[in-house]
Structures are given as structure tokens and as C-alpha cells.
């Protein structure tokens, strides 16, 4: 995964595919719904 | 192209197709050899530039280096889709203008329009329509045995 894609995901400009989302969540030892829950982003968490 | 290292794939493609273009000018005859040499010099310069760009760090340079991730692949696909749409509209405009002007050169535009339209239908056939399989609960009228043993 490129640096630009990481920045885009962090900035909310790109939503990763399910396999990539699972890989990212596994890397950070979190669940996918906690990492990519839109409700959390709206609340600023 | 899998047997070529990723960073060399785009430059190799540029070199190959560019050389074929230069060879066409050579086959053309007459003063075509001048155009062939000019084209080949341009192709070599473009090939070297593509190789150098392939090592840099940006979305576009990742495309040159054939090391794109899923987001960059999406960008490339959208760009090709836009190129196809622009080509279709340009060819359609060409056909309309040629027909209105009663010109004899309408058919190249019609050919481009037909090829682009065929490419679109091919894309639908390959990537989307017709890939649906039977529903998960479809049993073709046969009794489905329960996987649970009694």
C-alpha cells in the first residue's frame, strides 16, 4: 500500500476494499467496524 | 509481461510500441526515414523518462513503475474510462460534422465509434453482466440433504 493511499484513507477520501480493511484492522489489532465506522468519524473519534 | 520486472514493464511497452510506430514511417518510404529517426529518438527519451519516473513517489509515478495499489488501480481505471468516453464523444462529433458537411471522411470516425462501443460491450460482458450465479438457496428442484446428521 502506497504512502498516498494511507494519507487518503486517514483523510477519509478513500474507503479501502474489504480485504485491505481487514488487513489494516489486523495490523492495528482492532476490529474493522471500530476502524472504519462512519459514525465514529462524524463524532471525531 | 509478467516475466519482465515491474519497473521495466511500462518503459518496455513504450519502447516496443514506439519502435513499431517508427518502423511504420520507415516502411512508408520516401522521406519517411527522417520521421522514423525523429520518432525513435523521442521514443528512447520517453522510455528513459518513464523508467526514471517509475522510481519516484507519487500516484502517477507508481503507474509508470507498475507497482500500484488498489486506490491507484482505481484511479487508472477511471482515467481509462474517461479516455474511452472522450474518444466516443469526439468520434460522434466527427461523424456528425462529416455527415453535415457531406464529406467523404466520415467513416474513420464511425469506425472509431464502433470499436469503442464494441470495447464497452466487451467490458460489460467480461466484468459485469452475466456473472451472476444461481442463488444460494437454489436446489434445482432436488431435495437438499441436511448436513446435520441425526
PDB file of C-alpha atoms in Angstrom:
ATOM      1  CA  UNK A   1       0.000   0.000   0.000  1.00  0.00           C
ATOM      2  CA  UNK A   2       1.418   3.382  -1.005  1.00  0.00           C
ATOM      3  CA  UNK A   3       2.024   6.399   1.222  1.00  0.00           C
ATOM      4  CA  UNK A   4      -0.567   8.379  -0.778  1.00  0.00           C
ATOM      5  CA  UNK A   5      -3.222   5.726  -0.158  1.00  0.00           C
ATOM      6  CA  UNK A   6      -2.516   5.737   3.587  1.00  0.00           C
ATOM      7  CA  UNK A   7      -2.955   9.530   3.604  1.00  0.00           C
ATOM      8  CA  UNK A   8      -6.197   9.253   1.592  1.00  0.00           C
ATOM      9  CA  UNK A   9      -7.627   6.654   3.992  1.00  0.00           C
ATOM     10  CA  UNK A  10      -6.636   8.740   7.013  1.00  0.00           C
ATOM     11  CA  UNK A  11      -8.229  11.824   5.456  1.00  0.00           C
ATOM     12  CA  UNK A  12     -11.442   9.930   4.681  1.00  0.00           C
ATOM     13  CA  UNK A  13     -11.082  10.495   0.933  1.00  0.00           C
ATOM     14  CA  UNK A  14     -10.789   6.801   0.141  1.00  0.00           C
ATOM     15  CA  UNK A  15     -12.562   3.802   1.602  1.00  0.00           C
ATOM     16  CA  UNK A  16     -10.442   0.648   1.308  1.00  0.00           C
ATOM     17  CA  UNK A  17     -11.746  -2.636  -0.042  1.00  0.00           C
ATOM     18  CA  UNK A  18     -12.839  -5.259   2.466  1.00  0.00           C
ATOM     19  CA  UNK A  19      -9.628  -7.352   2.185  1.00  0.00           C
ATOM     20  CA  UNK A  20      -7.481  -4.240   2.706  1.00  0.00           C
ATOM     21  CA  UNK A  21      -9.706  -3.025   5.562  1.00  0.00           C
ATOM     22  CA  UNK A  22      -9.336  -6.394   7.295  1.00  0.00           C
ATOM     23  CA  UNK A  23      -5.563  -6.341   6.754  1.00  0.00           C
ATOM     24  CA  UNK A  24      -5.286  -2.827   8.245  1.00  0.00           C
ATOM     25  CA  UNK A  25      -7.500  -3.750  11.197  1.00  0.00           C
ATOM     26  CA  UNK A  26      -5.436  -6.895  11.807  1.00  0.00           C
ATOM     27  CA  UNK A  27      -2.235  -4.834  11.700  1.00  0.00           C
ATOM     28  CA  UNK A  28      -3.530  -2.441  14.377  1.00  0.00           C
ATOM     29  CA  UNK A  29      -5.104  -5.290  16.352  1.00  0.00           C
ATOM     30  CA  UNK A  30      -8.562  -3.750  16.060  1.00  0.00           C
ATOM     31  CA  UNK A  31     -11.872  -4.733  14.511  1.00  0.00           C
ATOM     32  CA  UNK A  32     -12.916  -3.372  11.116  1.00  0.00           C
ATOM     33  CA  UNK A  33     -16.070  -1.743  12.457  1.00  0.00           C
ATOM     34  CA  UNK A  34     -14.067   0.165  15.063  1.00  0.00           C
ATOM     35  CA  UNK A  35     -11.542   1.367  12.488  1.00  0.00           C
ATOM     36  CA  UNK A  36     -13.915   2.324   9.692  1.00  0.00           C
ATOM     37  CA  UNK A  37     -17.201   3.142  11.421  1.00  0.00           C
ATOM     38  CA  UNK A  38     -18.547   6.336   9.771  1.00  0.00           C
ATOM     39  CA  UNK A  39     -20.387   7.221  12.999  1.00  0.00           C
ATOM     40  CA  UNK A  40     -17.044   7.403  14.817  1.00  0.00           C
ATOM     41  CA  UNK A  41     -15.641   9.754  12.178  1.00  0.00           C
ATOM     42  CA  UNK A  42     -18.652  12.035  12.467  1.00  0.00           C
ATOM     43  CA  UNK A  43     -18.158  12.164  16.234  1.00  0.00           C
ATOM     44  CA  UNK A  44     -14.495  12.980  15.682  1.00  0.00           C
ATOM     45  CA  UNK A  45     -13.161   9.886  17.437  1.00  0.00           C
TER      46      UNK A  45
ATOM     47  CA  UNK B   1       4.540  -9.149 -19.411  1.00  0.00           C
ATOM     48  CA  UNK B   2       4.840 -10.971 -16.049  1.00  0.00           C
ATOM     49  CA  UNK B   3       8.340 -12.188 -16.919  1.00  0.00           C
ATOM     50  CA  UNK B   4       9.579  -8.574 -17.028  1.00  0.00           C
ATOM     51  CA  UNK B   5      10.428  -6.803 -13.776  1.00  0.00           C
ATOM     52  CA  UNK B   6       7.542  -4.464 -12.773  1.00  0.00           C
ATOM     53  CA  UNK B   7       9.572  -1.288 -13.114  1.00  0.00           C
ATOM     54  CA  UNK B   8      10.617  -2.216 -16.657  1.00  0.00           C
ATOM     55  CA  UNK B   9       7.114  -3.126 -17.937  1.00  0.00           C
ATOM     56  CA  UNK B  10       5.844   0.343 -18.872  1.00  0.00           C
ATOM     57  CA  UNK B  11       9.191   1.501 -20.363  1.00  0.00           C
ATOM     58  CA  UNK B  12       9.390  -1.762 -22.345  1.00  0.00           C
ATOM     59  CA  UNK B  13       5.848  -1.239 -23.668  1.00  0.00           C
ATOM     60  CA  UNK B  14       6.634   2.357 -24.647  1.00  0.00           C
ATOM     61  CA  UNK B  15       9.844   1.261 -26.375  1.00  0.00           C
ATOM     62  CA  UNK B  16       8.093  -1.574 -28.229  1.00  0.00           C
ATOM     63  CA  UNK B  17       5.061   0.370 -29.491  1.00  0.00           C
ATOM     64  CA  UNK B  18       7.155   3.465 -30.218  1.00  0.00           C
ATOM     65  CA  UNK B  19       9.596   1.436 -32.283  1.00  0.00           C
ATOM     66  CA  UNK B  20       6.719  -0.138 -34.209  1.00  0.00           C
ATOM     67  CA  UNK B  21       5.466   3.409 -34.943  1.00  0.00           C
ATOM     68  CA  UNK B  22       8.960   4.458 -36.112  1.00  0.00           C
ATOM     69  CA  UNK B  23       9.210   1.307 -38.250  1.00  0.00           C
ATOM     70  CA  UNK B  24       5.908   2.231 -39.914  1.00  0.00           C
ATOM     71  CA  UNK B  25       7.466   5.509 -41.051  1.00  0.00           C
ATOM     72  CA  UNK B  26      10.483   3.594 -42.355  1.00  0.00           C
ATOM     73  CA  UNK B  27       8.239   1.250 -44.352  1.00  0.00           C
ATOM     74  CA  UNK B  28       6.363   4.333 -45.617  1.00  0.00           C
ATOM     75  CA  UNK B  29       9.379   5.137 -47.829  1.00  0.00           C
ATOM     76  CA  UNK B  30      10.450   8.471 -49.303  1.00  0.00           C
ATOM     77  CA  UNK B  31      11.405  10.912 -46.576  1.00  0.00           C
ATOM     78  CA  UNK B  32       9.792   8.647 -44.002  1.00  0.00           C
ATOM     79  CA  UNK B  33      13.211   7.642 -42.613  1.00  0.00           C
ATOM     80  CA  UNK B  34      13.609  11.170 -41.232  1.00  0.00           C
ATOM     81  CA  UNK B  35      10.356  10.835 -39.327  1.00  0.00           C
ATOM     82  CA  UNK B  36      11.410   7.342 -38.223  1.00  0.00           C
ATOM     83  CA  UNK B  37      14.696   8.619 -36.722  1.00  0.00           C
ATOM     84  CA  UNK B  38      12.923  11.548 -35.053  1.00  0.00           C
ATOM     85  CA  UNK B  39      10.250   9.240 -33.637  1.00  0.00           C
ATOM     86  CA  UNK B  40      12.825   6.727 -32.376  1.00  0.00           C
ATOM     87  CA  UNK B  41      14.814   9.480 -30.611  1.00  0.00           C
ATOM     88  CA  UNK B  42      11.586  10.619 -28.947  1.00  0.00           C
ATOM     89  CA  UNK B  43      10.734   7.030 -28.015  1.00  0.00           C
ATOM     90  CA  UNK B  44      14.149   6.473 -26.397  1.00  0.00           C
ATOM     91  CA  UNK B  45      13.835   9.721 -24.430  1.00  0.00           C
ATOM     92  CA  UNK B  46      10.284   8.839 -23.325  1.00  0.00           C
ATOM     93  CA  UNK B  47      11.365   5.304 -22.365  1.00  0.00           C
ATOM     94  CA  UNK B  48      14.222   6.601 -20.174  1.00  0.00           C
ATOM     95  CA  UNK B  49      11.904   9.212 -18.611  1.00  0.00           C
ATOM     96  CA  UNK B  50       9.287   6.526 -17.862  1.00  0.00           C
ATOM     97  CA  UNK B  51      11.928   4.322 -16.210  1.00  0.00           C
ATOM     98  CA  UNK B  52      13.189   7.201 -14.044  1.00  0.00           C
ATOM     99  CA  UNK B  53       9.643   8.227 -13.078  1.00  0.00           C
ATOM    100  CA  UNK B  54       8.886   4.640 -12.067  1.00  0.00           C
ATOM    101  CA  UNK B  55      11.233   5.022  -9.113  1.00  0.00           C
ATOM    102  CA  UNK B  56       9.673   8.194  -7.732  1.00  0.00           C
ATOM    103  CA  UNK B  57       6.995   8.548  -5.063  1.00  0.00           C
ATOM    104  CA  UNK B  58       3.636   9.691  -6.436  1.00  0.00           C
ATOM    105  CA  UNK B  59       0.440   8.137  -7.770  1.00  0.00           C
ATOM    106  CA  UNK B  60       1.362   8.767 -11.399  1.00  0.00           C
ATOM    107  CA  UNK B  61       4.926   7.540 -10.922  1.00  0.00           C
ATOM    108  CA  UNK B  62       3.582   4.343  -9.331  1.00  0.00           C
ATOM    109  CA  UNK B  63       1.699   3.736 -12.594  1.00  0.00           C
ATOM    110  CA  UNK B  64       4.943   4.123 -14.558  1.00  0.00           C
ATOM    111  CA  UNK B  65       6.653   1.716 -12.155  1.00  0.00           C
ATOM    112  CA  UNK B  66       3.812  -0.876 -12.336  1.00  0.00           C
ATOM    113  CA  UNK B  67       3.614  -1.020  -8.526  1.00  0.00           C
ATOM    114  CA  UNK B  68       0.122   0.348  -7.986  1.00  0.00           C
ATOM    115  CA  UNK B  69      -2.105  -0.464  -5.032  1.00  0.00           C
ATOM    116  CA  UNK B  70      -5.905  -0.744  -5.178  1.00  0.00           C
ATOM    117  CA  UNK B  71      -6.600   3.015  -4.952  1.00  0.00           C
ATOM    118  CA  UNK B  72      -4.088   3.811  -7.697  1.00  0.00           C
ATOM    119  CA  UNK B  73      -5.552   0.993  -9.782  1.00  0.00           C
ATOM    120  CA  UNK B  74      -8.986   2.602  -9.333  1.00  0.00           C
ATOM    121  CA  UNK B  75      -7.556   5.951 -10.465  1.00  0.00           C
ATOM    122  CA  UNK B  76      -6.059   4.287 -13.561  1.00  0.00           C
ATOM    123  CA  UNK B  77      -9.342   2.531 -14.379  1.00  0.00           C
ATOM    124  CA  UNK B  78     -11.329   5.763 -14.017  1.00  0.00           C
ATOM    125  CA  UNK B  79      -8.820   7.561 -16.238  1.00  0.00           C
ATOM    126  CA  UNK B  80      -9.135   4.895 -18.941  1.00  0.00           C
ATOM    127  CA  UNK B  81     -12.926   5.047 -18.641  1.00  0.00           C
ATOM    128  CA  UNK B  82     -12.804   8.823 -19.105  1.00  0.00           C
ATOM    129  CA  UNK B  83     -10.468   8.413 -22.101  1.00  0.00           C
ATOM    130  CA  UNK B  84     -12.980   5.985 -23.638  1.00  0.00           C
ATOM    131  CA  UNK B  85     -15.891   8.387 -23.095  1.00  0.00           C
ATOM    132  CA  UNK B  86     -13.969  11.321 -24.550  1.00  0.00           C
ATOM    133  CA  UNK B  87     -12.996   9.200 -27.568  1.00  0.00           C
ATOM    134  CA  UNK B  88     -16.627   8.190 -28.138  1.00  0.00           C
ATOM    135  CA  UNK B  89     -17.916  11.755 -27.915  1.00  0.00           C
ATOM    136  CA  UNK B  90     -15.115  13.049 -30.168  1.00  0.00           C
ATOM    137  CA  UNK B  91     -15.787  10.323 -32.744  1.00  0.00           C
ATOM    138  CA  UNK B  92     -19.543  11.007 -32.573  1.00  0.00           C
ATOM    139  CA  UNK B  93     -18.910  14.734 -33.094  1.00  0.00           C
ATOM    140  CA  UNK B  94     -16.651  13.854 -36.046  1.00  0.00           C
ATOM    141  CA  UNK B  95     -19.345  11.714 -37.663  1.00  0.00           C
ATOM    142  CA  UNK B  96     -21.966  14.457 -37.223  1.00  0.00           C
ATOM    143  CA  UNK B  97     -19.716  17.172 -38.658  1.00  0.00           C
ATOM    144  CA  UNK B  98     -18.590  14.973 -41.573  1.00  0.00           C
ATOM    145  CA  UNK B  99     -22.160  13.997 -42.446  1.00  0.00           C
ATOM    146  CA  UNK B 100     -23.392  17.607 -42.187  1.00  0.00           C
ATOM    147  CA  UNK B 101     -20.514  18.776 -44.396  1.00  0.00           C
ATOM    148  CA  UNK B 102     -21.211  15.976 -46.897  1.00  0.00           C
ATOM    149  CA  UNK B 103     -17.602  14.914 -46.524  1.00  0.00           C
ATOM    150  CA  UNK B 104     -16.245  11.523 -47.580  1.00  0.00           C
ATOM    151  CA  UNK B 105     -14.105  11.140 -44.441  1.00  0.00           C
ATOM    152  CA  UNK B 106     -16.982  10.224 -42.116  1.00  0.00           C
ATOM    153  CA  UNK B 107     -16.138   6.527 -41.971  1.00  0.00           C
ATOM    154  CA  UNK B 108     -12.903   6.716 -39.854  1.00  0.00           C
ATOM    155  CA  UNK B 109     -14.950   8.441 -37.130  1.00  0.00           C
ATOM    156  CA  UNK B 110     -17.679   5.816 -37.483  1.00  0.00           C
ATOM    157  CA  UNK B 111     -15.047   3.072 -37.226  1.00  0.00           C
ATOM    158  CA  UNK B 112     -13.599   4.588 -34.022  1.00  0.00           C
ATOM    159  CA  UNK B 113     -17.130   4.919 -32.635  1.00  0.00           C
ATOM    160  CA  UNK B 114     -17.896   1.286 -33.465  1.00  0.00           C
ATOM    161  CA  UNK B 115     -14.635  -0.029 -31.975  1.00  0.00           C
ATOM    162  CA  UNK B 116     -15.078   1.993 -28.763  1.00  0.00           C
ATOM    163  CA  UNK B 117     -18.702   0.856 -28.458  1.00  0.00           C
ATOM    164  CA  UNK B 118     -17.638  -2.740 -29.025  1.00  0.00           C
ATOM    165  CA  UNK B 119     -14.968  -2.322 -26.324  1.00  0.00           C
ATOM    166  CA  UNK B 120     -17.648  -1.085 -23.922  1.00  0.00           C
ATOM    167  CA  UNK B 121     -19.877  -4.082 -24.641  1.00  0.00           C
ATOM    168  CA  UNK B 122     -16.864  -6.386 -24.241  1.00  0.00           C
ATOM    169  CA  UNK B 123     -16.183  -4.789 -20.869  1.00  0.00           C
ATOM    170  CA  UNK B 124     -19.788  -5.350 -19.759  1.00  0.00           C
ATOM    171  CA  UNK B 125     -19.553  -8.950 -20.879  1.00  0.00           C
ATOM    172  CA  UNK B 126     -16.216  -9.616 -19.165  1.00  0.00           C
ATOM    173  CA  UNK B 127     -16.553  -7.715 -15.910  1.00  0.00           C
ATOM    174  CA  UNK B 128     -20.207  -7.378 -15.070  1.00  0.00           C
ATOM    175  CA  UNK B 129     -23.291  -8.635 -16.819  1.00  0.00           C
ATOM    176  CA  UNK B 130     -23.755 -12.391 -16.941  1.00  0.00           C
ATOM    177  CA  UNK B 131     -21.546 -13.238 -13.970  1.00  0.00           C
ATOM    178  CA  UNK B 132     -24.449 -13.914 -11.661  1.00  0.00           C
ATOM    179  CA  UNK B 133     -24.544 -17.477 -10.449  1.00  0.00           C
ATOM    180  CA  UNK B 134     -27.503 -19.365  -9.002  1.00  0.00           C
ATOM    181  CA  UNK B 135     -28.887 -18.156  -5.704  1.00  0.00           C
ATOM    182  CA  UNK B 136     -27.514 -19.792  -2.592  1.00  0.00           C
ATOM    183  CA  UNK B 137     -30.838 -21.448  -1.804  1.00  0.00           C
ATOM    184  CA  UNK B 138     -31.398 -22.741  -5.355  1.00  0.00           C
ATOM    185  CA  UNK B 139     -31.708 -26.514  -5.383  1.00  0.00           C
ATOM    186  CA  UNK B 140     -32.878 -27.179  -8.943  1.00  0.00           C
ATOM    187  CA  UNK B 141     -35.944 -28.913  -7.582  1.00  0.00           C
ATOM    188  CA  UNK B 142     -33.981 -31.634  -5.821  1.00  0.00           C
ATOM    189  CA  UNK B 143     -34.255 -32.492  -2.181  1.00  0.00           C
ATOM    190  CA  UNK B 144     -31.304 -30.975  -0.380  1.00  0.00           C
ATOM    191  CA  UNK B 145     -29.845 -33.230   2.267  1.00  0.00           C
ATOM    192  CA  UNK B 146     -29.269 -31.655   5.600  1.00  0.00           C
ATOM    193  CA  UNK B 147     -25.587 -31.530   6.559  1.00  0.00           C
ATOM    194  CA  UNK B 148     -26.622 -32.284  10.144  1.00  0.00           C
ATOM    195  CA  UNK B 149     -26.563 -35.993  10.988  1.00  0.00           C
ATOM    196  CA  UNK B 150     -29.336 -37.311  13.194  1.00  0.00           C
TER     197      UNK B 150
END
